[in-house]
mmCIF file of C-alpha atoms in Angstrom:
data_model
loop_
_atom_site.group_PDB
_atom_site.id
_atom_site.type_symbol
_atom_site.label_atom_id
_atom_site.label_comp_id
_atom_site.label_asym_id
_atom_site.label_seq_id
_atom_site.Cartn_x
_atom_site.Cartn_y
_atom_site.Cartn_z
ATOM 1 C CA MET A 1327 23.693 -20.948 -7.411
ATOM 2 C CA TYR A 1328 21.547 -19.443 -4.571
ATOM 3 C CA ILE A 1329 20.894 -15.885 -3.802
ATOM 4 C CA TYR A 1330 19.742 -15.205 0.517
ATOM 5 C CA PRO A 1331 17.579 -12.641 1.205
ATOM 6 C CA ASP A 1332 20.634 -10.634 2.908
ATOM 7 C CA ASN A 1333 22.621 -10.315 -0.065
ATOM 8 C CA ALA A 1334 23.679 -6.201 -0.502
ATOM 9 C CA ALA A 1335 23.125 -6.797 -4.337
ATOM 10 C CA LEU A 1336 19.246 -7.047 -3.563
ATOM 11 C CA GLN A 1337 16.975 -4.174 -3.069
ATOM 12 C CA TYR A 1338 14.432 -3.875 -1.010
ATOM 13 C CA SER A 1339 11.139 -0.801 -0.606
ATOM 14 C CA GLY A 1340 8.176 -1.567 1.609
ATOM 15 C CA ARG A 1341 7.436 -1.322 5.367
ATOM 16 C CA ILE A 1342 8.778 -5.154 5.403
ATOM 17 C CA ASP A 1343 9.802 -6.809 8.387
ATOM 18 C CA PHE A 1344 13.482 -6.931 8.798
ATOM 19 C CA ASP A 1345 14.138 -8.692 12.339
ATOM 20 C CA CYS A 1346 15.128 -12.343 11.191
ATOM 21 C CA PRO A 1347 17.906 -10.540 7.963
ATOM 22 C CA ALA A 1348 17.701 -13.591 6.408
ATOM 23 C CA GLU A 1349 13.931 -14.269 5.990
ATOM 24 C CA PRO A 1350 12.165 -11.039 5.460
ATOM 25 C CA VAL A 1351 8.388 -10.972 5.514
ATOM 26 C CA PHE A 1352 6.127 -8.943 3.776
ATOM 27 C CA VAL A 1353 3.246 -7.096 4.635
ATOM 28 C CA TYR A 1354 2.142 -3.917 2.887
ATOM 29 C CA ALA A 1355 1.122 -3.625 -0.723
ATOM 30 C CA ALA A 1356 3.886 -2.723 -3.206
ATOM 31 C CA SER A 1357 6.920 -3.753 -0.971
ATOM 32 C CA TYR A 1358 9.379 -5.043 -3.553
ATOM 33 C CA VAL A 1359 12.213 -6.639 -3.903
ATOM 34 C CA LYS A 1360 14.869 -6.256 -6.787
ATOM 35 C CA LEU A 1361 17.656 -8.496 -8.376
ATOM 36 C CA ILE A 1362 19.982 -7.779 -11.592
ATOM 37 C CA PHE A 1363 20.987 -10.914 -12.506
ATOM 38 C CA THR A 1364 22.339 -13.040 -15.380
ATOM 39 C CA GLY A 1365 21.408 -16.369 -16.717
ATOM 40 C CA THR A 1366 18.420 -18.586 -17.905
ATOM 41 C CA PHE A 1367 16.325 -19.111 -15.387
ATOM 42 C CA VAL A 1368 14.823 -17.381 -11.999
ATOM 43 C CA LYS A 1369 13.229 -18.997 -9.119
ATOM 44 C CA VAL A 1370 12.474 -17.765 -6.000
ATOM 45 C CA LYS A 1371 11.953 -19.358 -2.798
ATOM 46 C CA ILE A 1372 8.746 -18.084 -0.157
ATOM 47 C CA SER A 1373 6.370 -19.312 2.027
ATOM 48 C CA ASN A 1374 2.522 -17.554 2.405
ATOM 49 C CA ARG A 1375 0.625 -17.121 5.460
ATOM 50 C CA ARG A 1376 -3.640 -17.096 4.136
ATOM 51 C CA ASN A 1377 -5.677 -14.857 5.806
ATOM 52 C CA TYR A 1378 -8.388 -14.922 2.681
ATOM 53 C CA TRP A 1379 -8.636 -15.213 -1.274
ATOM 54 C CA THR A 1380 -6.280 -16.572 -3.608
ATOM 55 C CA ASN A 1381 -2.668 -14.879 -2.958
ATOM 56 C CA TYR A 1382 -0.758 -13.666 -5.963
ATOM 57 C CA ILE A 1383 2.307 -12.127 -6.138
ATOM 58 C CA GLY A 1384 3.403 -9.958 -8.914
ATOM 59 C CA TYR A 1385 6.647 -9.200 -10.589
ATOM 60 C CA ILE A 1386 8.236 -6.878 -13.142
ATOM 61 C CA LEU A 1387 11.090 -8.885 -15.187
ATOM 62 C CA ASP A 1388 12.815 -7.374 -17.886
ATOM 63 C CA GLY A 1389 10.038 -4.791 -18.515
ATOM 64 C CA GLU A 1390 7.383 -7.392 -18.636
ATOM 65 C CA GLN A 1391 4.436 -8.191 -15.573
ATOM 66 C CA GLY A 1392 3.426 -11.602 -14.543
ATOM 67 C CA LYS A 1393 2.127 -12.772 -11.679
ATOM 68 C CA PHE A 1394 1.688 -16.180 -9.853
ATOM 69 C CA ALA A 1395 -0.935 -17.994 -7.506
ATOM 70 C CA LEU A 1396 1.233 -18.731 -4.575
ATOM 71 C CA ASP A 1397 -0.211 -22.279 -2.631
ATOM 72 C CA MET A 1398 -2.709 -22.577 -0.558
ATOM 73 C CA GLU A 1399 -1.209 -24.470 2.015
ATOM 74 C CA GLN A 1400 1.051 -23.696 4.107
ATOM 75 C CA GLY A 1401 5.323 -24.634 4.234
ATOM 76 C CA THR A 1402 8.147 -22.684 1.859
ATOM 77 C CA LYS A 1403 7.762 -23.620 -1.307
ATOM 78 C CA VAL A 1404 9.824 -23.013 -4.523
ATOM 79 C CA TYR A 1405 8.217 -21.271 -7.520
ATOM 80 C CA THR A 1406 9.691 -20.921 -11.348
ATOM 81 C CA ILE A 1407 9.084 -17.036 -12.540
ATOM 82 C CA ALA A 1408 10.559 -17.557 -15.739
ATOM 83 C CA GLU A 1409 13.240 -20.138 -17.617
ATOM 84 C CA ASN A 1410 14.780 -20.023 -20.986
ATOM 85 C CA LEU A 1411 15.472 -17.150 -20.753
ATOM 86 C CA GLU A 1412 18.016 -15.035 -23.401
ATOM 87 C CA SER A 1413 21.624 -15.080 -21.966
ATOM 88 C CA GLY A 1414 22.387 -11.940 -21.221
ATOM 89 C CA ARG A 1415 21.531 -9.641 -18.160
ATOM 90 C CA HIS A 1416 18.081 -9.132 -16.266
ATOM 91 C CA GLU A 1417 15.754 -6.728 -13.611
ATOM 92 C CA LEU A 1418 13.650 -8.781 -12.272
ATOM 93 C CA LEU A 1419 10.810 -6.962 -9.662
ATOM 94 C CA LEU A 1420 9.611 -9.235 -7.293
ATOM 95 C CA PHE A 1421 6.370 -7.399 -5.523
ATOM 96 C CA LYS A 1422 3.211 -7.634 -3.342
ATOM 97 C CA ARG A 1423 0.440 -7.627 -4.764
ATOM 98 C CA MET A 1424 -2.741 -7.081 -2.255
ATOM 99 C CA ASP A 1425 -2.852 -6.149 1.197
ATOM 100 C CA SER A 1426 -2.952 -8.293 4.459
ATOM 101 C CA CYS A 1427 -5.288 -10.899 2.828
ATOM 102 C CA HIS A 1428 -1.740 -12.534 3.361
ATOM 103 C CA ILE A 1429 1.978 -12.268 4.360
ATOM 104 C CA PHE A 1430 5.495 -13.749 3.089
ATOM 105 C CA THR A 1431 8.599 -14.880 3.932
ATOM 106 C CA LEU A 1432 11.654 -15.084 1.610
ATOM 107 C CA TYR A 1433 14.004 -17.588 1.626
ATOM 108 C CA GLY A 1434 15.905 -16.700 -1.542
ATOM 109 C CA PHE A 1435 15.980 -16.889 -5.294
ATOM 110 C CA GLU A 1436 17.789 -19.634 -7.763
ATOM 111 C CA LEU A 1437 19.704 -18.659 -9.998
ATOM 112 C CA GLU A 1438 21.707 -20.776 -12.881
ATOM 113 C CA ASP A 1439 25.354 -22.026 -11.252
ATOM 114 C CA GLY A 1440 27.544 -19.275 -12.811
ATOM 115 C CA ALA A 1441 24.786 -16.250 -12.518
ATOM 116 C CA GLU A 1442 26.537 -12.726 -11.720
ATOM 117 C CA ILE A 1443 24.360 -10.471 -9.816
ATOM 118 C CA PHE A 1444 24.799 -6.531 -10.073
ATOM 119 C CA LEU A 1445 23.843 -3.996 -7.964
ATOM 120 C CA PRO A 1446 20.442 -1.501 -8.746
ATOM 121 C CA GLU A 1447 20.782 2.155 -9.041
ATOM 122 C CA PRO A 1448 20.384 4.081 -5.521
ATOM 123 C CA LYS A 1449 16.838 4.676 -4.352
ATOM 124 C CA PRO A 1450 14.823 7.465 -5.141
ATOM 125 C CA GLU A 1451 15.986 10.369 -2.950
ATOM 126 C CA ARG A 1452 12.378 11.451 -3.223
ATOM 127 C CA ARG A 1453 10.570 9.164 -0.931
ATOM 128 C CA MET A 1454 6.354 8.987 -0.798
ATOM 129 C CA GLU A 1455 4.253 7.088 1.924
ATOM 130 C CA VAL A 1456 0.297 6.079 2.242
ATOM 131 C CA PHE A 1457 -2.223 5.516 4.490
ATOM 132 C CA GLY A 1458 -5.221 4.167 2.589
ATOM 133 C CA ASP A 1459 -7.785 1.511 2.330
ATOM 134 C CA SER A 1460 -8.529 -0.817 -0.598
ATOM 135 C CA VAL A 1461 -8.433 2.043 -2.970
ATOM 136 C CA SER A 1462 -4.394 2.580 -2.251
ATOM 137 C CA CYS A 1463 -3.868 -0.970 -2.676
ATOM 138 C CA GLY A 1464 -4.522 -1.305 -5.986
ATOM 139 C CA GLU A 1465 -7.579 -3.575 -5.303
ATOM 140 C CA VAL A 1466 -10.331 -5.186 -7.940
ATOM 141 C CA SER A 1467 -7.993 -2.656 -10.486
ATOM 142 C CA GLU A 1468 -7.502 -5.334 -12.998
ATOM 143 C CA ALA A 1469 -11.294 -5.618 -14.258
ATOM 144 C CA LEU A 1470 -10.934 -3.567 -16.718
ATOM 145 C CA GLU A 1471 -14.352 -4.477 -18.137
ATOM 146 C CA TYR A 1472 -15.896 -3.096 -14.993
ATOM 147 C CA VAL A 1473 -15.356 0.559 -14.876
ATOM 148 C CA GLY A 1474 -17.570 2.352 -13.270
ATOM 149 C CA LYS A 1475 -19.328 -0.829 -12.362
ATOM 150 C CA PRO A 1476 -20.091 -2.820 -9.284
ATOM 151 C CA ASP A 1477 -16.972 -5.439 -8.339
ATOM 152 C CA PRO A 1478 -17.213 -8.897 -10.578
ATOM 153 C CA GLU A 1479 -17.482 -11.404 -8.063
ATOM 154 C CA HIS A 1480 -13.230 -12.571 -7.364
ATOM 155 C CA ASP A 1481 -10.932 -14.738 -5.354
ATOM 156 C CA GLY A 1482 -8.524 -11.711 -4.777
ATOM 157 C CA GLU A 1483 -6.544 -12.703 -8.749
ATOM 158 C CA TYR A 1484 -7.787 -8.369 -9.963
ATOM 159 C CA SER A 1485 -5.336 -6.577 -7.150
ATOM 160 C CA ASN A 1486 -3.030 -5.125 -8.521
ATOM 161 C CA SER A 1487 -1.426 -2.582 -6.004
ATOM 162 C CA TRP A 1488 1.419 -1.635 -9.232
ATOM 163 C CA TYR A 1489 -2.254 -0.199 -10.722
ATOM 164 C CA SER A 1490 -3.256 1.822 -7.276
ATOM 165 C CA TYR A 1491 -3.140 5.638 -8.088
ATOM 166 C CA ALA A 1492 -0.463 5.347 -5.231
ATOM 167 C CA TRP A 1493 2.172 4.042 -6.921
ATOM 168 C CA ILE A 1494 1.359 5.107 -10.147
ATOM 169 C CA THR A 1495 1.608 8.576 -8.773
ATOM 170 C CA ALA A 1496 4.786 7.563 -7.052
ATOM 171 C CA ARG A 1497 6.487 6.372 -10.459
ATOM 172 C CA LYS A 1498 4.851 10.114 -12.034
ATOM 173 C CA LEU A 1499 7.159 12.143 -9.472
ATOM 174 C CA GLY A 1500 9.900 9.482 -9.194
ATOM 175 C CA ALA A 1501 9.425 9.152 -5.456
ATOM 176 C CA GLU A 1502 9.493 6.116 -3.454
ATOM 177 C CA LEU A 1503 7.034 4.422 -1.980
ATOM 178 C CA HIS A 1504 5.589 3.498 1.673
ATOM 179 C CA ASP A 1505 1.939 2.231 0.833
ATOM 180 C CA THR A 1506 0.866 1.580 4.044
ATOM 181 C CA SER A 1507 -2.868 0.752 2.887
ATOM 182 C CA GLN A 1508 -5.266 -2.240 4.143
ATOM 183 C CA GLY A 1509 -8.462 -3.211 2.407
ATOM 184 C CA GLY A 1510 -10.973 -2.140 4.432
ATOM 185 C CA ILE A 1511 -9.790 0.028 6.870
ATOM 186 C CA ALA A 1512 -11.624 3.025 8.684
ATOM 187 C CA LEU A 1513 -10.022 5.574 11.154
ATOM 188 C CA LEU A 1514 -11.537 4.166 14.390
ATOM 189 C CA ASP A 1515 -11.552 0.627 15.705
ATOM 190 C CA HIS A 1516 -14.860 -0.804 15.968
ATOM 191 C CA THR A 1517 -15.823 0.086 12.384
ATOM 192 C CA GLY A 1518 -15.113 0.010 8.639
ATOM 193 C CA TRP A 1519 -14.917 -3.527 7.297
ATOM 194 C CA PHE A 1520 -11.267 -4.606 8.534
ATOM 195 C CA MET A 1521 -10.674 -7.728 10.805
ATOM 196 C CA GLU A 1522 -14.168 -8.457 10.553
ATOM 197 C CA PRO A 1523 -16.061 -8.561 13.256
ATOM 198 C CA ASP A 1524 -13.697 -7.493 16.068
ATOM 199 C CA TYR A 1525 -12.650 -4.439 13.421
ATOM 200 C CA LEU A 1526 -9.186 -3.399 13.969
ATOM 201 C CA GLY A 1527 -8.597 0.824 12.747
ATOM 202 C CA VAL A 1528 -6.073 3.010 11.432
ATOM 203 C CA GLU A 1529 -5.444 4.201 14.923
ATOM 204 C CA SER A 1530 -4.067 0.319 15.443
ATOM 205 C CA CYS A 1531 -2.391 -0.577 12.665
ATOM 206 C CA TYR A 1532 -0.586 3.012 11.175
ATOM 207 C CA ASP A 1533 2.275 2.525 13.970
ATOM 208 C CA LYS A 1534 3.088 -1.266 12.814
ATOM 209 C CA LEU A 1535 5.358 -2.889 11.067
ATOM 210 C CA GLU A 1536 3.373 -6.260 11.360
ATOM 211 C CA TYR A 1537 -0.316 -5.653 11.800
ATOM 212 C CA CYS A 1538 -2.878 -8.358 11.738
ATOM 213 C CA PRO A 1539 -3.306 -10.628 14.362
ATOM 214 C CA ALA A 1540 -4.522 -13.908 12.720
ATOM 215 C CA LEU A 1541 -1.244 -14.176 10.449
ATOM 216 C CA SER A 1542 1.931 -12.972 12.688
ATOM 217 C CA ARG A 1543 2.507 -11.263 16.050
ATOM 218 C CA VAL A 1544 1.582 -7.617 15.915
ATOM 219 C CA LYS A 1545 4.944 -5.705 16.122
ATOM 220 C CA SER A 1546 5.920 -1.816 16.106
ATOM 221 C CA TRP A 1547 7.233 0.409 13.525
ATOM 222 C CA ASP A 1548 10.194 2.274 13.845
ATOM 223 C CA PHE A 1549 9.053 5.859 12.053
ATOM 224 C CA LYS A 1550 12.995 6.623 11.785
ATOM 225 C CA LYS A 1551 13.877 3.950 9.289
ATOM 226 C CA TYR A 1552 11.439 6.149 6.477
ATOM 227 C CA GLN A 1553 11.650 9.361 6.343
ATOM 228 C CA PRO A 1554 8.797 10.687 3.955
ATOM 229 C CA GLN A 1555 8.903 14.065 2.384
ATOM 230 C CA VAL A 1556 4.927 13.253 1.312
ATOM 231 C CA VAL A 1557 2.125 11.663 3.728
ATOM 232 C CA VAL A 1558 -0.775 11.688 1.918
ATOM 233 C CA VAL A 1559 -3.727 9.982 4.276
ATOM 234 C CA ALA A 1560 -6.595 8.866 2.245
ATOM 235 C CA ILE A 1561 -8.747 7.629 4.938
ATOM 236 C CA GLY A 1562 -12.807 8.273 5.555
ATOM 237 C CA GLN A 1563 -14.235 6.200 2.799
ATOM 238 C CA ASN A 1564 -14.880 2.852 4.602
ATOM 239 C CA ASP A 1565 -15.772 4.947 8.173
ATOM 240 C CA ASN A 1566 -19.210 4.863 7.213
ATOM 241 C CA HIS A 1567 -19.713 0.699 8.106
ATOM 242 C CA PRO A 1568 -21.726 -0.576 10.109
ATOM 243 C CA VAL A 1569 -23.546 3.726 10.742
ATOM 244 C CA ASP A 1570 -22.778 6.305 8.201
ATOM 245 C CA TYR A 1571 -23.404 8.698 11.063
ATOM 246 C CA MET A 1572 -21.415 11.586 9.304
ATOM 247 C CA ALA A 1573 -24.004 11.541 6.386
ATOM 248 C CA GLU A 1574 -27.021 11.165 9.312
ATOM 249 C CA ASN A 1575 -25.903 14.497 11.476
ATOM 250 C CA TYR A 1576 -23.095 15.829 11.108
ATOM 251 C CA GLN A 1577 -22.938 17.114 14.383
ATOM 252 C CA SER A 1578 -23.902 14.162 16.228
ATOM 253 C CA GLU A 1579 -21.691 12.597 18.910
ATOM 254 C CA LYS A 1580 -19.900 10.151 16.937
ATOM 255 C CA SER A 1581 -19.233 13.044 14.213
ATOM 256 C CA VAL A 1582 -17.902 15.185 16.534
ATOM 257 C CA TYR A 1583 -15.993 12.319 18.127
ATOM 258 C CA TRP A 1584 -14.484 11.151 14.439
ATOM 259 C CA ARG A 1585 -13.388 14.678 14.153
ATOM 260 C CA LYS A 1586 -10.971 14.954 17.095
ATOM 261 C CA ARG A 1587 -9.465 11.497 16.743
ATOM 262 C CA TYR A 1588 -8.850 12.418 13.364
ATOM 263 C CA GLN A 1589 -7.300 15.401 14.277
ATOM 264 C CA GLU A 1590 -5.626 13.594 16.748
ATOM 265 C CA PHE A 1591 -4.028 11.117 13.984
ATOM 266 C CA ILE A 1592 -2.765 14.172 11.665
ATOM 267 C CA GLU A 1593 -1.115 16.188 14.500
ATOM 268 C CA LYS A 1594 1.161 12.805 15.603
ATOM 269 C CA LEU A 1595 2.322 12.424 11.526
ATOM 270 C CA MET A 1596 3.153 15.883 12.292
ATOM 271 C CA GLU A 1597 5.215 14.957 14.904
ATOM 272 C CA LEU A 1598 6.411 11.547 13.697
ATOM 273 C CA TYR A 1599 7.198 13.345 10.083
ATOM 274 C CA PRO A 1600 8.468 16.896 11.439
ATOM 275 C CA ASP A 1601 9.928 17.843 7.689
ATOM 276 C CA SER A 1602 6.409 16.528 5.815
ATOM 277 C CA GLN A 1603 3.772 17.650 3.811
ATOM 278 C CA ILE A 1604 0.598 15.869 4.833
ATOM 279 C CA ILE A 1605 -2.299 15.965 2.140
ATOM 280 C CA LEU A 1606 -5.368 15.088 3.590
ATOM 281 C CA THR A 1607 -8.080 13.327 1.014
ATOM 282 C CA THR A 1608 -10.692 11.017 0.020
ATOM 283 C CA THR A 1609 -10.830 8.574 -3.089
ATOM 284 C CA ILE A 1610 -13.259 9.016 -5.840
ATOM 285 C CA LEU A 1611 -15.435 5.867 -4.534
ATOM 286 C CA MET A 1612 -18.866 6.713 -3.764
ATOM 287 C CA HIS A 1613 -19.107 8.445 -0.401
ATOM 288 C CA ASP A 1614 -21.242 11.363 1.427
ATOM 289 C CA LYS A 1615 -19.375 14.647 1.372
ATOM 290 C CA ASN A 1616 -19.932 14.796 4.919
ATOM 291 C CA TRP A 1617 -16.608 13.179 5.105
ATOM 292 C CA ASP A 1618 -15.070 15.267 3.067
ATOM 293 C CA THR A 1619 -15.945 18.132 4.902
ATOM 294 C CA SER A 1620 -15.484 17.063 7.755
ATOM 295 C CA ILE A 1621 -11.454 16.444 6.518
ATOM 296 C CA GLY A 1622 -11.930 20.277 5.566
ATOM 297 C CA GLU A 1623 -12.759 21.256 8.605
ATOM 298 C CA VAL A 1624 -9.878 19.520 10.279
ATOM 299 C CA CYS A 1625 -7.392 20.767 8.368
ATOM 300 C CA ARG A 1626 -8.440 24.383 9.364
ATOM 301 C CA ARG A 1627 -8.114 23.950 12.897
ATOM 302 C CA ILE A 1628 -4.539 22.627 12.052
ATOM 303 C CA ASP A 1629 -3.830 25.935 10.294
ATOM 304 C CA SER A 1630 -0.603 23.866 9.198
ATOM 305 C CA SER A 1631 1.667 25.138 5.862
ATOM 306 C CA ARG A 1632 1.934 21.606 5.976
ATOM 307 C CA VAL A 1633 -1.297 20.302 5.903
ATOM 308 C CA HIS A 1634 -3.325 20.310 2.788
ATOM 309 C CA HIS A 1635 -6.786 19.245 1.912
ATOM 310 C CA PHE A 1636 -6.534 17.909 -1.970
ATOM 311 C CA LEU A 1637 -10.260 16.698 -3.648
ATOM 312 C CA TYR A 1638 -10.345 15.076 -6.780
ATOM 313 C CA GLN A 1639 -12.989 16.487 -9.667
ATOM 314 C CA LYS A 1640 -14.189 13.452 -9.474
ATOM 315 C CA ASN A 1641 -14.366 12.943 -5.393
ATOM 316 C CA GLY A 1642 -16.619 10.733 -3.886
ATOM 317 C CA SER A 1643 -19.039 9.976 -7.048
ATOM 318 C CA GLY A 1644 -17.089 8.050 -9.400
ATOM 319 C CA THR A 1645 -17.811 4.573 -9.232
ATOM 320 C CA PRO A 1646 -19.880 2.295 -6.922
ATOM 321 C CA GLY A 1647 -17.149 -0.651 -7.234
ATOM 322 C CA HIS A 1648 -13.604 -0.428 -6.663
ATOM 323 C CA ILE A 1649 -11.576 2.399 -9.178
ATOM 324 C CA ARG A 1650 -9.745 0.509 -12.072
ATOM 325 C CA ILE A 1651 -6.653 1.206 -13.939
ATOM 326 C CA PRO A 1652 -7.976 4.660 -16.462
ATOM 327 C CA GLU A 1653 -9.857 5.770 -13.284
ATOM 328 C CA ALA A 1654 -6.111 5.001 -11.028
ATOM 329 C CA GLU A 1655 -4.897 6.925 -13.851
ATOM 330 C CA GLU A 1656 -7.007 9.969 -13.813
ATOM 331 C CA MET A 1657 -6.414 9.787 -10.027
ATOM 332 C CA ALA A 1658 -2.647 9.637 -10.383
ATOM 333 C CA GLU A 1659 -2.248 12.524 -13.074
ATOM 334 C CA GLU A 1660 -4.153 14.643 -10.338
ATOM 335 C CA LEU A 1661 -2.765 14.028 -7.124
ATOM 336 C CA SER A 1662 0.838 14.168 -8.749
ATOM 337 C CA ALA A 1663 0.051 17.726 -10.316
ATOM 338 C CA TYR A 1664 -1.590 18.743 -7.253
ATOM 339 C CA ILE A 1665 2.080 17.509 -5.436
ATOM 340 C CA ASN A 1666 4.092 18.783 -7.979
ATOM 341 C CA SER A 1667 1.983 22.786 -7.233
ATOM 342 C CA LEU A 1668 3.375 22.549 -3.591
ATOM 343 C CA GLY A 1669 6.401 23.554 -5.509
ATOM 344 C CA ASP A 1670 10.200 22.582 -3.537
ATOM 345 C CA ILE A 1671 8.735 19.912 -0.623
ATOM 346 C CA TRP A 1672 11.499 17.273 -1.781
ATOM 347 C CA ARG A 1673 14.649 19.080 0.087
#
């Protein structure tokens, strides 16, 4: 029995490219498709476009999490997620663990003949979006032996958006998440680490459905398709590369320009999301405090009851490497508590 991607019983979440409904393209970390079915096995048909690293797909089947590596070669392949299942009803959440180190196209699921599929419960009415970098994607989050230490050598196997503070926060709050984050990204083009040596910034990617020219044709996103009540902007961690001009001189021409462009970006989000609460923050990864001071200055300039500046207890001083699951849990606990403190914002 074959379940095509445009089957009404499938539930999707994330900024996913549905220009061809029978061949949706998963771009952003934490994007998912949910399938509830009966039968003793489930397979998925996927084609992968790889940018770097070994690419993994995550899944949760009947409450148990797993992953599988995608073939390095281009082309469509069928992957067995599970077989020899007990008869009865099963729930599968297939999700994108990683950022645009790859994108993949879904062509459908294979079930045993005579299997049944069921409509899942509706998605939450609460909606969040996070604009961030690798920390917001959960990069290297599963390297548990390296808590508080530099990252180990890796090939993508430790990255898991399920354990990003962003998705953990959404689950704590009972909210749907669009995690429009990208590892290495900074606010401005020609800075950060994403798409070396030309470096694309948030300013070129935030309004895109597909945004990585190394993988696909760049496409624009229609913001009317998803209106979150809460938007978290966690940008400012990678902006110190290749030069940490904010640390060197808070009032330098580049520093002043960054604050100007950051303010313009936040004001643009306010236009796109007229009813959203917007939270400005960075992360607990090490960075100079002048970046957070700049964000606070911009927040005061905007002077809106919808825009807030939030700092973690360990802001900018937590770890020399990416955060691991325990640290993501701590961040999510603080962030969800702060969002709850804002009152009735989920209308």
